CSV table of C-alpha atoms and ligand atoms in Angstrom, one decimal:
chain,number,residue,atom,x,y,z
A,1,MET,CA,19.8,-13.0,18.7
A,2,THR,CA,22.6,-11.8,16.4
A,3,THR,CA,22.5,-11.2,12.7
A,4,HIS,CA,24.6,-14.5,12.3
A,5,ASP,CA,21.4,-16.5,12.8
A,6,ILE,CA,19.7,-14.9,9.7
A,7,ARG,CA,19.9,-16.8,6.5
A,8,VAL,CA,18.6,-16.3,3.0
A,9,LEU,CA,16.0,-18.9,2.1
A,10,ASP,CA,16.5,-20.0,-1.5
A,11,ASP,CA,15.2,-23.6,-1.4
A,12,GLU,CA,11.6,-24.6,-1.9
A,13,SER,CA,11.3,-26.6,1.3
A,14,ASP,CA,12.6,-23.6,3.3
A,15,HIS,CA,10.1,-21.3,1.5
A,16,ARG,CA,7.3,-23.6,2.4
A,17,ALA,CA,8.4,-23.9,6.0
A,18,ALA,CA,8.7,-20.0,6.1
A,19,HIS,CA,5.2,-19.7,4.6
A,20,THR,CA,3.7,-22.1,7.1
A,21,LEU,CA,5.4,-20.3,10.0
A,22,PHE,CA,4.1,-17.0,8.7
A,23,ARG,CA,0.5,-18.3,8.4
A,24,ARG,CA,0.8,-19.8,11.9
A,25,THR,CA,1.7,-16.4,13.3
A,26,LEU,CA,-1.6,-15.1,11.8
A,27,HIS,CA,-3.4,-18.1,13.4
A,28,ARG,CA,-3.9,-19.9,10.2
A,29,GLY,CA,-3.1,-23.4,9.0
A,30,PRO,CA,-0.6,-24.2,6.3
A,31,ALA,CA,-1.5,-23.5,2.7
A,32,PRO,CA,-2.7,-26.7,1.0
A,33,ASP,CA,-0.8,-28.1,-2.0
A,34,GLY,CA,-3.1,-26.5,-4.5
A,35,PRO,CA,-2.6,-22.8,-3.5
A,36,TRP,CA,1.1,-23.5,-2.7
A,37,ALA,CA,1.6,-24.5,-6.4
A,38,PHE,CA,1.4,-20.8,-7.3
A,39,LEU,CA,2.4,-19.2,-3.9
A,40,ARG,CA,5.8,-20.7,-4.2
A,41,ASP,CA,6.5,-18.7,-7.4
A,42,ALA,CA,6.3,-15.5,-5.3
A,43,TYR,CA,9.6,-16.5,-3.6
A,44,GLU,CA,12.2,-14.7,-5.6
A,45,PRO,CA,15.9,-15.5,-5.1
A,46,GLY,CA,17.5,-13.7,-2.2
A,47,ARG,CA,14.2,-12.1,-1.1
A,48,ALA,CA,13.1,-14.4,1.7
A,49,LEU,CA,15.0,-14.5,5.0
A,50,GLY,CA,14.8,-16.9,7.9
A,51,ALA,CA,15.9,-16.5,11.5
A,52,TYR,CA,17.1,-19.7,13.1
A,53,GLY,CA,17.2,-20.5,16.8
A,54,ASP,CA,17.5,-23.9,18.6
A,55,GLY,CA,18.4,-25.3,15.2
A,56,GLY,CA,15.0,-24.5,13.7
A,57,LEU,CA,13.2,-21.7,11.8
A,58,VAL,CA,11.8,-19.2,14.3
A,59,GLY,CA,11.1,-16.1,12.2
A,60,THR,CA,10.8,-14.9,8.6
A,61,VAL,CA,10.4,-11.9,6.3
A,62,GLN,CA,9.9,-11.6,2.6
A,63,SER,CA,9.7,-9.0,-0.1
A,64,PHE,CA,8.6,-8.5,-3.7
A,65,PRO,CA,10.2,-6.3,-6.4
A,66,SER,CA,8.1,-3.3,-7.0
A,67,SER,CA,8.2,0.4,-7.7
A,68,LEU,CA,6.7,3.5,-6.1
A,69,ALA,CA,5.3,6.7,-7.7
A,70,VAL,CA,6.5,9.8,-5.9
A,71,PRO,CA,5.3,13.4,-6.1
A,72,GLY,CA,6.2,14.8,-9.5
A,73,GLY,CA,5.7,11.6,-11.3
A,74,ALA,CA,9.0,9.8,-10.9
A,75,VAL,CA,8.9,6.1,-10.2
A,76,VAL,CA,11.5,4.7,-7.9
A,77,PRO,CA,12.6,1.1,-7.1
A,78,MET,CA,10.8,-0.2,-4.1
A,79,SER,CA,10.6,-3.5,-2.2
A,80,ALA,CA,7.2,-4.6,-1.0
A,81,VAL,CA,7.6,-6.3,2.3
A,82,SER,CA,5.3,-9.1,3.4
A,83,ARG,CA,5.0,-12.4,5.2
A,84,VAL,CA,6.6,-11.1,8.4
A,85,GLY,CA,6.2,-13.5,11.4
A,86,VAL,CA,8.1,-14.8,14.5
A,87,ARG,CA,7.1,-18.1,16.1
A,88,ALA,CA,5.0,-17.5,19.3
A,89,ASP,CA,7.7,-19.1,21.6
A,90,TRP,CA,10.4,-16.7,20.2
A,91,THR,CA,8.6,-13.3,20.2
A,92,ARG,CA,10.1,-10.3,22.1
A,93,ARG,CA,13.6,-11.6,21.9
A,94,GLY,CA,14.8,-9.4,19.1
A,95,VAL,CA,14.2,-11.8,16.2
A,96,LEU,CA,12.2,-9.3,14.0
A,97,THR,CA,14.8,-6.6,14.8
A,98,ALA,CA,17.6,-8.9,13.6
A,99,LEU,CA,15.6,-9.7,10.4
A,100,GLN,CA,14.9,-6.1,9.8
A,101,ARG,CA,18.5,-5.1,10.1
A,102,VAL,CA,19.5,-7.6,7.4
A,103,GLN,CA,16.5,-6.9,5.2
A,104,LEU,CA,17.0,-3.1,5.2
A,105,ARG,CA,20.7,-3.5,4.4
A,106,SER,CA,19.9,-5.9,1.5
A,107,PHE,CA,17.4,-3.3,0.1
A,108,ARG,CA,20.1,-0.7,0.2
A,109,GLU,CA,22.5,-3.0,-1.6
A,110,ARG,CA,19.9,-3.8,-4.3
A,111,GLY,CA,19.6,0.0,-5.0
A,112,ASP,CA,16.1,0.3,-3.6
A,113,VAL,CA,15.0,3.9,-2.8
A,114,ALA,CA,12.2,2.8,-0.6
A,115,ALA,CA,10.4,-0.2,1.0
A,116,THR,CA,6.7,-0.4,1.8
A,117,LEU,CA,4.4,-2.7,3.8
A,118,ARG,CA,0.9,-3.1,5.3
A,119,ALA,CA,1.1,-3.5,9.0
A,120,SER,CA,-0.9,-6.0,11.0
A,121,GLU,CA,-0.5,-3.7,14.1
A,122,ALA,CA,0.4,0.0,14.2
A,123,GLY,CA,2.9,-0.5,17.0
A,124,ILE,CA,5.4,-2.7,15.2
A,125,TYR,CA,7.2,-0.9,12.4
A,126,GLY,CA,7.9,2.7,13.4
A,127,ARG,CA,11.1,1.6,15.2
A,128,TYR,CA,12.5,0.2,11.9
A,129,GLY,CA,11.9,3.5,10.1
A,130,TYR,CA,8.5,2.8,8.5
A,131,GLY,CA,5.9,5.6,8.8
A,132,VAL,CA,2.2,5.8,7.6
A,133,ALA,CA,2.4,7.5,4.2
A,134,SER,CA,-1.1,6.9,2.8
A,135,ARG,CA,-4.6,6.0,4.0
A,136,PHE,CA,-7.6,4.6,2.3
A,137,ARG,CA,-11.3,4.9,3.1
A,138,LYS,CA,-14.0,2.3,3.2
A,139,VAL,CA,-17.3,3.6,1.8
A,140,THR,CA,-20.9,2.4,1.4
A,141,ILE,CA,-23.4,3.8,-1.0
A,142,ASP,CA,-27.1,3.3,-0.5
A,143,ARG,CA,-28.6,2.8,-4.0
A,144,LEU,CA,-32.1,3.8,-2.8
A,145,ARG,CA,-30.9,7.3,-1.9
A,146,MET,CA,-28.6,8.1,-4.7
A,147,GLY,CA,-30.8,10.7,-6.5
A,148,ALA,CA,-29.9,11.9,-9.9
A,149,LEU,CA,-26.8,10.6,-11.6
A,150,PRO,CA,-24.8,11.9,-14.6
A,151,LYS,CA,-25.1,10.2,-17.9
A,152,PRO,CA,-22.3,7.9,-19.0
A,153,THR,CA,-20.1,9.0,-21.9
A,154,GLY,CA,-18.4,5.8,-22.9
A,155,ARG,CA,-19.3,2.1,-23.0
A,156,VAL,CA,-18.8,-0.4,-20.2
A,157,ARG,CA,-18.7,-4.1,-21.1
A,158,SER,CA,-18.6,-7.2,-18.9
A,159,VAL,CA,-15.6,-9.5,-19.5
A,160,SER,CA,-14.8,-12.9,-18.0
A,161,ALA,CA,-12.1,-12.4,-15.3
A,162,ALA,CA,-10.0,-15.2,-16.7
A,163,ASP,CA,-10.1,-13.8,-20.3
A,164,GLY,CA,-9.8,-10.3,-18.9
A,165,THR,CA,-6.6,-10.6,-16.8
A,166,ASP,CA,-4.3,-9.4,-19.6
A,167,VAL,CA,-6.7,-6.5,-20.4
A,168,LEU,CA,-6.8,-5.5,-16.7
A,169,ARG,CA,-3.0,-5.7,-16.4
A,170,GLU,CA,-2.5,-3.6,-19.4
A,171,ILE,CA,-4.9,-0.9,-18.2
A,172,PHE,CA,-3.5,-1.0,-14.7
A,173,GLU,CA,0.0,-0.5,-16.0
A,174,GLN,CA,-1.1,2.6,-17.9
A,175,VAL,CA,-2.7,4.0,-14.7
A,176,SER,CA,-0.2,3.0,-12.0
A,177,PRO,CA,2.3,3.9,-10.7
A,178,VAL,CA,1.1,7.5,-11.4
A,179,ARG,CA,-0.6,9.0,-8.3
A,180,PRO,CA,1.9,9.4,-5.5
A,181,GLY,CA,1.8,6.2,-3.5
A,182,THR,CA,0.7,3.9,-6.3
A,183,ILE,CA,3.0,0.9,-6.9
A,184,GLY,CA,3.9,-1.5,-9.6
A,185,ARG,CA,2.3,-5.0,-9.4
A,186,TRP,CA,5.1,-7.5,-9.8
A,187,PRO,CA,5.0,-10.7,-11.9
A,188,GLY,CA,2.8,-13.1,-10.1
A,189,TRP,CA,0.8,-10.5,-8.2
A,190,TRP,CA,-2.3,-11.1,-10.4
A,191,ALA,CA,-2.3,-14.8,-10.0
A,192,GLN,CA,-1.5,-14.8,-6.3
A,193,ASN,CA,-3.5,-11.9,-5.0
A,194,TYR,CA,-6.5,-11.4,-7.2
A,195,ALA,CA,-8.7,-13.9,-5.5
A,196,ARG,CA,-7.6,-12.7,-2.1
A,197,VAL,CA,-8.1,-9.0,-3.0
A,198,VAL,CA,-11.7,-9.6,-3.9
A,199,GLY,CA,-12.2,-11.7,-0.8
A,200,THR,CA,-13.4,-14.8,-2.5
A,201,ASP,CA,-12.1,-17.9,-4.1
A,202,GLU,CA,-14.6,-17.4,-6.9
A,203,GLU,CA,-13.6,-15.3,-9.8
A,204,PRO,CA,-14.6,-11.7,-9.5
A,205,GLN,CA,-16.9,-10.1,-12.1
A,206,VAL,CA,-15.1,-7.6,-14.3
A,207,ALA,CA,-16.2,-4.8,-16.5
A,208,VAL,CA,-14.0,-2.8,-18.8
A,209,ARG,CA,-14.7,0.8,-19.9
A,210,SER,CA,-13.8,2.1,-23.4
A,211,GLY,CA,-13.9,5.6,-24.6
A,212,GLU,CA,-12.7,7.3,-27.8
A,213,SER,CA,-9.1,6.1,-27.4
A,214,GLY,CA,-10.0,2.5,-26.5
A,215,ASP,CA,-10.0,0.7,-23.1
A,216,ASP,CA,-9.3,3.1,-20.4
A,217,GLY,CA,-10.5,1.6,-17.1
A,218,TYR,CA,-11.9,-1.4,-15.3
A,219,VAL,CA,-13.7,-2.5,-12.2
A,220,ALA,CA,-13.5,-5.9,-10.5
A,221,TYR,CA,-16.3,-6.6,-8.1
A,222,VAL,CA,-18.1,-9.3,-6.2
A,223,VAL,CA,-21.8,-9.5,-5.3
A,224,ASP,CA,-23.1,-11.1,-2.1
A,225,SER,CA,-26.4,-12.1,-3.6
A,226,GLY,CA,-28.5,-11.6,-0.5
A,227,GLY,CA,-31.6,-13.8,0.0
A,228,HIS,CA,-34.9,-14.3,1.7
A,229,ASP,CA,-34.5,-15.9,5.2
A,230,ASP,CA,-37.3,-16.4,7.7
A,231,GLY,CA,-39.6,-13.9,6.2
A,232,GLU,CA,-37.0,-11.2,5.8
A,233,ASP,CA,-35.3,-10.0,2.7
A,234,ARG,CA,-31.5,-9.7,2.9
A,235,PRO,CA,-30.6,-7.3,0.1
A,236,ALA,CA,-27.6,-7.9,-2.1
A,237,THR,CA,-24.4,-6.0,-1.6
A,238,LEU,CA,-21.9,-5.3,-4.4
A,239,THR,CA,-18.3,-4.8,-3.3
A,240,VAL,CA,-15.9,-3.0,-5.5
A,241,ALA,CA,-12.6,-4.8,-5.2
A,242,ASP,CA,-10.3,-3.0,-7.7
A,243,LEU,CA,-11.2,0.1,-9.8
A,244,TRP,CA,-8.8,2.0,-12.0
A,245,ALA,CA,-9.5,4.6,-14.5
A,246,ARG,CA,-7.2,6.5,-16.9
A,247,THR,CA,-9.5,9.5,-17.2
A,248,PRO,CA,-12.1,11.3,-15.1
A,249,GLU,CA,-14.7,10.2,-17.7
A,250,ALA,CA,-13.8,6.5,-17.3
A,251,TRP,CA,-13.9,6.9,-13.5
A,252,VAL,CA,-17.5,8.3,-13.7
A,253,ASP,CA,-18.7,5.5,-16.1
A,254,LEU,CA,-17.2,2.7,-14.0
A,255,TRP,CA,-18.9,4.0,-10.9
A,256,LEU,CA,-22.2,4.5,-12.8
A,257,PHE,CA,-21.9,0.9,-14.0
A,258,VAL,CA,-21.6,-0.6,-10.5
A,259,LEU,CA,-24.2,1.7,-9.1
A,260,GLY,CA,-26.5,0.5,-11.8
A,261,VAL,CA,-26.3,-3.3,-11.2
A,262,ASP,CA,-29.8,-4.6,-10.5
A,263,LEU,CA,-31.0,-6.3,-7.3
A,264,VAL,CA,-28.3,-4.6,-5.3
A,265,ARG,CA,-29.2,-2.4,-2.4
A,266,THR,CA,-25.7,-1.4,-1.2
A,267,VAL,CA,-22.4,-0.8,-3.0
A,268,THR,CA,-19.3,-0.9,-0.8
A,269,ALA,CA,-15.6,-0.4,-1.5
A,270,ALA,CA,-13.0,-1.1,1.0
A,271,ASP,CA,-9.8,0.4,-0.3
A,272,ARG,CA,-10.4,3.8,-2.0
A,273,PRO,CA,-8.5,7.1,-2.0
A,274,VAL,CA,-9.7,9.5,0.7
A,275,ASP,CA,-10.2,12.3,-1.9
A,276,GLU,CA,-12.3,10.3,-4.3
A,277,PRO,CA,-15.3,12.6,-5.0
A,278,LEU,CA,-18.1,10.0,-4.7
A,279,GLU,CA,-20.3,12.4,-2.7
A,280,TRP,CA,-20.3,14.7,-5.7
A,281,LEU,CA,-21.1,12.0,-8.1
A,282,VAL,CA,-24.5,11.0,-6.6
A,283,GLY,CA,-27.4,13.4,-6.3
A,284,ASP,CA,-27.9,12.9,-2.6
A,285,ARG,CA,-24.5,13.1,-0.9
A,286,ARG,CA,-25.8,11.4,2.2
A,287,ALA,CA,-26.2,8.2,0.2
A,288,VAL,CA,-22.4,7.9,0.6
A,289,ARG,CA,-21.1,7.0,4.0
A,290,THR,CA,-17.5,6.8,5.1
A,291,VAL,CA,-17.3,3.7,7.2
A,292,ASP,CA,-13.6,3.9,8.1
A,293,VAL,CA,-10.3,5.6,7.2
A,294,VAL,CA,-7.4,3.3,7.7
A,295,ASP,CA,-3.6,3.5,7.4
A,296,GLU,CA,-2.5,1.9,4.2
A,297,THR,CA,1.1,2.3,3.1
A,298,TRP,CA,3.9,2.2,5.7
A,299,LEU,CA,6.8,3.7,3.9
A,300,ARG,CA,10.5,3.3,4.7
A,301,LEU,CA,12.9,5.6,2.8
A,302,VAL,CA,15.9,3.3,2.3
A,303,ASP,CA,18.0,5.9,0.4
A,304,VAL,CA,17.1,9.3,1.9
A,305,PRO,CA,19.2,11.5,-0.4
A,306,GLU,CA,18.0,9.7,-3.5
A,307,ALA,CA,14.3,9.7,-2.3
A,308,LEU,CA,14.4,13.5,-1.6
A,309,ALA,CA,16.1,14.1,-4.9
A,310,ARG,CA,13.6,12.1,-7.0
A,311,ARG,CA,10.5,13.9,-5.9
A,312,THR,CA,9.6,17.5,-6.9
A,313,TYR,CA,8.9,20.5,-4.8
A,314,ALA,CA,6.6,23.5,-5.2
A,315,PRO,CA,8.0,26.5,-7.1
A,316,VAL,CA,8.3,28.7,-4.0
A,317,ASP,CA,11.3,31.0,-3.4
A,318,ASP,CA,12.3,29.5,0.0
A,319,THR,CA,14.3,26.6,1.4
A,320,VAL,CA,14.2,24.5,4.6
A,321,VAL,CA,17.0,22.5,6.2
A,322,LEU,CA,15.8,19.2,7.5
A,323,GLY,CA,17.9,17.1,10.0
A,324,VAL,CA,17.2,13.4,9.5
A,325,ARG,CA,17.9,10.6,12.0
A,326,ASP,CA,18.1,6.9,11.0
A,327,ALA,CA,19.1,4.3,13.6
A,328,PHE,CA,19.1,1.4,11.1
A,329,LEU,CA,20.8,2.9,8.1
A,330,PRO,CA,23.1,5.6,9.5
A,331,GLU,CA,24.3,6.7,6.1
A,332,ASN,CA,21.0,8.5,5.8
A,333,ASP,CA,21.7,10.6,8.9
A,334,GLY,CA,22.5,14.3,8.2
A,335,ALA,CA,21.1,17.7,7.2
A,336,TYR,CA,19.5,18.3,3.8
A,337,VAL,CA,18.6,21.6,2.3
A,338,VAL,CA,15.4,21.4,0.3
A,339,GLY,CA,14.4,24.0,-2.3
A,340,ARG,CA,12.4,24.4,-5.5
A,341,SER,CA,15.3,23.2,-7.6
A,342,GLY,CA,16.2,20.1,-5.5
A,343,VAL,CA,17.9,18.8,-2.5
A,344,GLU,CA,21.6,18.8,-1.2
A,345,ARG,CA,23.4,17.6,1.8
A,346,THR,CA,24.5,20.6,3.9
A,347,SER,CA,26.6,21.5,6.9
A,348,ALA,CA,24.0,24.1,7.9
A,349,ALA,CA,22.2,23.7,11.1
A,350,PRO,CA,18.8,21.9,10.8
A,351,GLU,CA,15.7,24.0,11.2
A,352,LEU,CA,13.6,21.0,11.8
A,353,VAL,CA,14.7,17.5,12.9
A,354,LEU,CA,12.8,14.3,12.3
A,355,ASP,CA,13.3,10.5,12.4
A,356,VAL,CA,13.2,8.6,9.1
A,357,ASP,CA,9.8,7.1,9.8
A,358,ARG,CA,8.3,10.6,10.1
A,359,LEU,CA,10.0,11.7,6.9
A,360,GLY,CA,8.2,8.7,5.3
A,361,SER,CA,4.9,10.1,6.5
A,362,VAL,CA,5.5,13.6,5.1
A,363,TYR,CA,7.3,12.4,1.9
A,364,LEU,CA,4.2,11.6,-0.3
A,365,GLY,CA,2.1,14.3,1.3
A,366,ASP,CA,-0.1,12.4,3.7
A,367,LEU,CA,1.1,14.2,6.8
A,368,SER,CA,1.9,17.9,7.0
A,369,PHE,CA,4.9,19.2,8.8
A,370,ALA,CA,2.6,21.6,10.7
A,371,ASP,CA,0.5,18.6,12.0
A,372,ALA,CA,3.6,16.6,12.8
A,373,ALA,CA,4.9,19.6,14.7
A,374,ALA,CA,1.6,20.2,16.5
A,375,ALA,CA,1.6,16.6,17.6
A,376,ARG,CA,5.3,16.9,18.7
A,377,ARG,CA,6.4,14.3,16.3
A,378,VAL,CA,9.1,16.4,14.8
A,379,GLU,CA,11.7,18.6,16.6
A,380,VAL,CA,11.1,22.3,15.6
A,381,VAL,CA,14.3,24.3,15.8
A,382,ASP,CA,13.1,27.3,13.8
A,383,PRO,CA,9.3,28.0,14.4
A,384,THR,CA,8.9,29.1,10.8
A,385,ALA,CA,10.3,25.8,9.4
A,386,PRO,CA,7.1,23.7,9.4
A,387,ALA,CA,5.2,26.2,7.3
A,388,ARG,CA,8.1,26.6,4.8
A,389,ALA,CA,8.5,22.8,4.6
A,390,ASP,CA,4.8,22.4,3.9
A,391,ARG,CA,4.8,25.0,1.1
A,392,LEU,CA,7.7,23.1,-0.6
A,393,PHE,CA,6.3,19.6,0.0
A,394,ALA,CA,2.7,20.5,-1.1
A,395,THR,CA,1.2,17.9,-3.5
A,396,ALA,CA,-1.8,18.2,-5.8
A,397,GLU,CA,-3.1,14.7,-5.0
A,398,VAL,CA,-3.6,12.8,-1.8
A,399,PRO,CA,-1.3,9.7,-1.8
A,400,TRP,CA,-3.0,6.3,-2.3
A,401,CYS,CA,-1.7,2.9,-3.2
A,402,GLY,CA,-4.7,0.7,-4.0
A,403,THR,CA,-2.8,-2.5,-4.3
A,404,PHE,CA,-3.0,-4.9,-1.4
A,405,PHE,CA,-0.1,-7.4,-0.9
B,1,ACO,C1,4.1,-6.8,6.7
B,1,ACO,C2,3.5,-7.9,7.5
B,1,ACO,O1,3.7,-9.1,7.1
B,1,ACO,S1,2.5,-7.5,8.8
B,1,ACO,C3,2.4,-9.0,9.8
B,1,ACO,C4,3.3,-9.0,11.0
B,1,ACO,N1,3.2,-10.3,11.7
B,1,ACO,C5,2.3,-10.5,12.7
B,1,ACO,O2,1.6,-9.6,13.1
B,1,ACO,C6,2.2,-11.9,13.2
B,1,ACO,C7,2.2,-11.9,14.7
B,1,ACO,N2,3.3,-11.2,15.3
B,1,ACO,C8,4.6,-11.7,15.2
B,1,ACO,O3,4.9,-12.6,14.5
B,1,ACO,C9,5.7,-10.9,16.0
B,1,ACO,O4,5.1,-10.5,17.2
B,1,ACO,C10,6.3,-9.7,15.3
B,1,ACO,C11,6.9,-10.2,14.0
B,1,ACO,C12,5.3,-8.6,15.0
B,1,ACO,C13,7.4,-9.1,16.2
B,1,ACO,O5,8.5,-10.0,16.3
B,1,ACO,P1,9.4,-10.0,17.6
B,1,ACO,O6,10.6,-10.9,17.3
B,1,ACO,O7,8.7,-10.3,18.8
B,1,ACO,O8,10.0,-8.5,17.6
B,1,ACO,P2,11.2,-8.0,18.4
B,1,ACO,O9,11.5,-8.9,19.6
B,1,ACO,O10,12.4,-7.8,17.5
B,1,ACO,O11,10.7,-6.6,18.9
B,1,ACO,C14,11.4,-5.5,18.8
B,1,ACO,C15,10.6,-4.4,19.6
B,1,ACO,O12,9.3,-4.2,19.0
B,1,ACO,C16,8.3,-4.4,20.0
B,1,ACO,N3,7.2,-5.1,19.4
B,1,ACO,C17,7.2,-6.2,18.7
B,1,ACO,N4,6.0,-6.6,18.2
B,1,ACO,C18,5.2,-5.6,18.7
B,1,ACO,C19,3.8,-5.4,18.6
B,1,ACO,N5,3.0,-6.3,17.9
B,1,ACO,N6,3.3,-4.3,19.1
B,1,ACO,C20,4.1,-3.4,19.8
B,1,ACO,N7,5.4,-3.6,19.9
B,1,ACO,C21,5.9,-4.7,19.4
B,1,ACO,C22,9.0,-5.2,21.1
B,1,ACO,O13,8.3,-5.1,22.3
B,1,ACO,C23,10.4,-4.7,21.0
B,1,ACO,O14,10.4,-3.5,21.7
B,1,ACO,P3,11.8,-3.0,22.5
B,1,ACO,O15,12.8,-2.9,21.4
B,1,ACO,O16,11.4,-1.7,23.1
B,1,ACO,O17,12.1,-4.1,23.5
């Protein structure tokens, strides 16, 4: 397979064929006409690629225009990659590799600083320069064990999801991108993803919190109503699908609201930050159970010098020289000296050498250089370099995205 077999798909019939092919690779049937009516709007010009073999479409990738918050608060242009699939009879023949080559080059030409994705399997994307850069945790809270809870300080009101979408979007845009790893939701995200995010075709229930300065947070949730089968009660479970708060007070009130919904035994949330202090919110910390911690953002730094320059570093009087290797975008190759006042290319010898996927993993603060070195995932030239790099790259918050796509 050569790059000559890759074409930009800008025609609706090609988009639908690509969408069907992608769904097939996930062992699903084609999208029916109804959902397709809004799914097709997600195909933006120049952002869907098709690989052709034997005269037909055999593979596809797509991206959405987004943005990424980096440590220090800057927000950089980012492409959100999705709908990656290669037809079963064409796998392991280099089709995805050819698609990635063209897609990464196109991101660079667009001026993207980064690309991110959610991986179906952990073994796929490292070779293309994507590294795990944030994780989320799945939690359950047993309402019967919660113990004493704090008192709310604001007002939480239920709104209809349909009426509330604009309110949610407005609040979301004030809250994200802010924490490192949070991203912008592109036009169409709400219509296309909301039902899928909450895991149901029914509209989620939504509550908005207001404090002294107006609406400052929301929660969208669904409730599996439980029941009574064959003499046994099946208690209701409430699942938090999307919860964003502009202030710590709003965060407390929104959790108190979902923890207070009647007839529910268990509250679950599948995609929450790993540092969210739920154990400290409830009276009995063992009411909260971490069910899983899973890789979330796979980050690809497309423009390494720009990415390094756009984030901030801790005010420590030290520097470190990083050697970066990038097999797909060789213009990123080279040595960079990082210090409190910024980053420059240098001819100095690297003190620590790493591939661009590993740089993605340390960039937002999820992985420390010390852990990467201990696991032999970076090449340590100067043994003091990992500790110096960690002091410079230290971040106040654990990275988290919270937006599925
Ligand atoms: C962001 C998203 O959309 S995630 C969804 C991704 N899609 C899926 O999981 C759908 C099912 N899978 C597929 O469609 C395909 O297997 C793909 C897209 C993952 C890979 O496509 P392929 O064309 O087979 O990849 P390609 O042939 O270019 O492989 C390149 C290398 O990656 C390796 N590789 C590819 N897929 C995988 C995998 N799932 N696990 C481990 N290694 C893999 C290949 O072995 C090859 O290694 P090599 O260079 O050492 O020989």
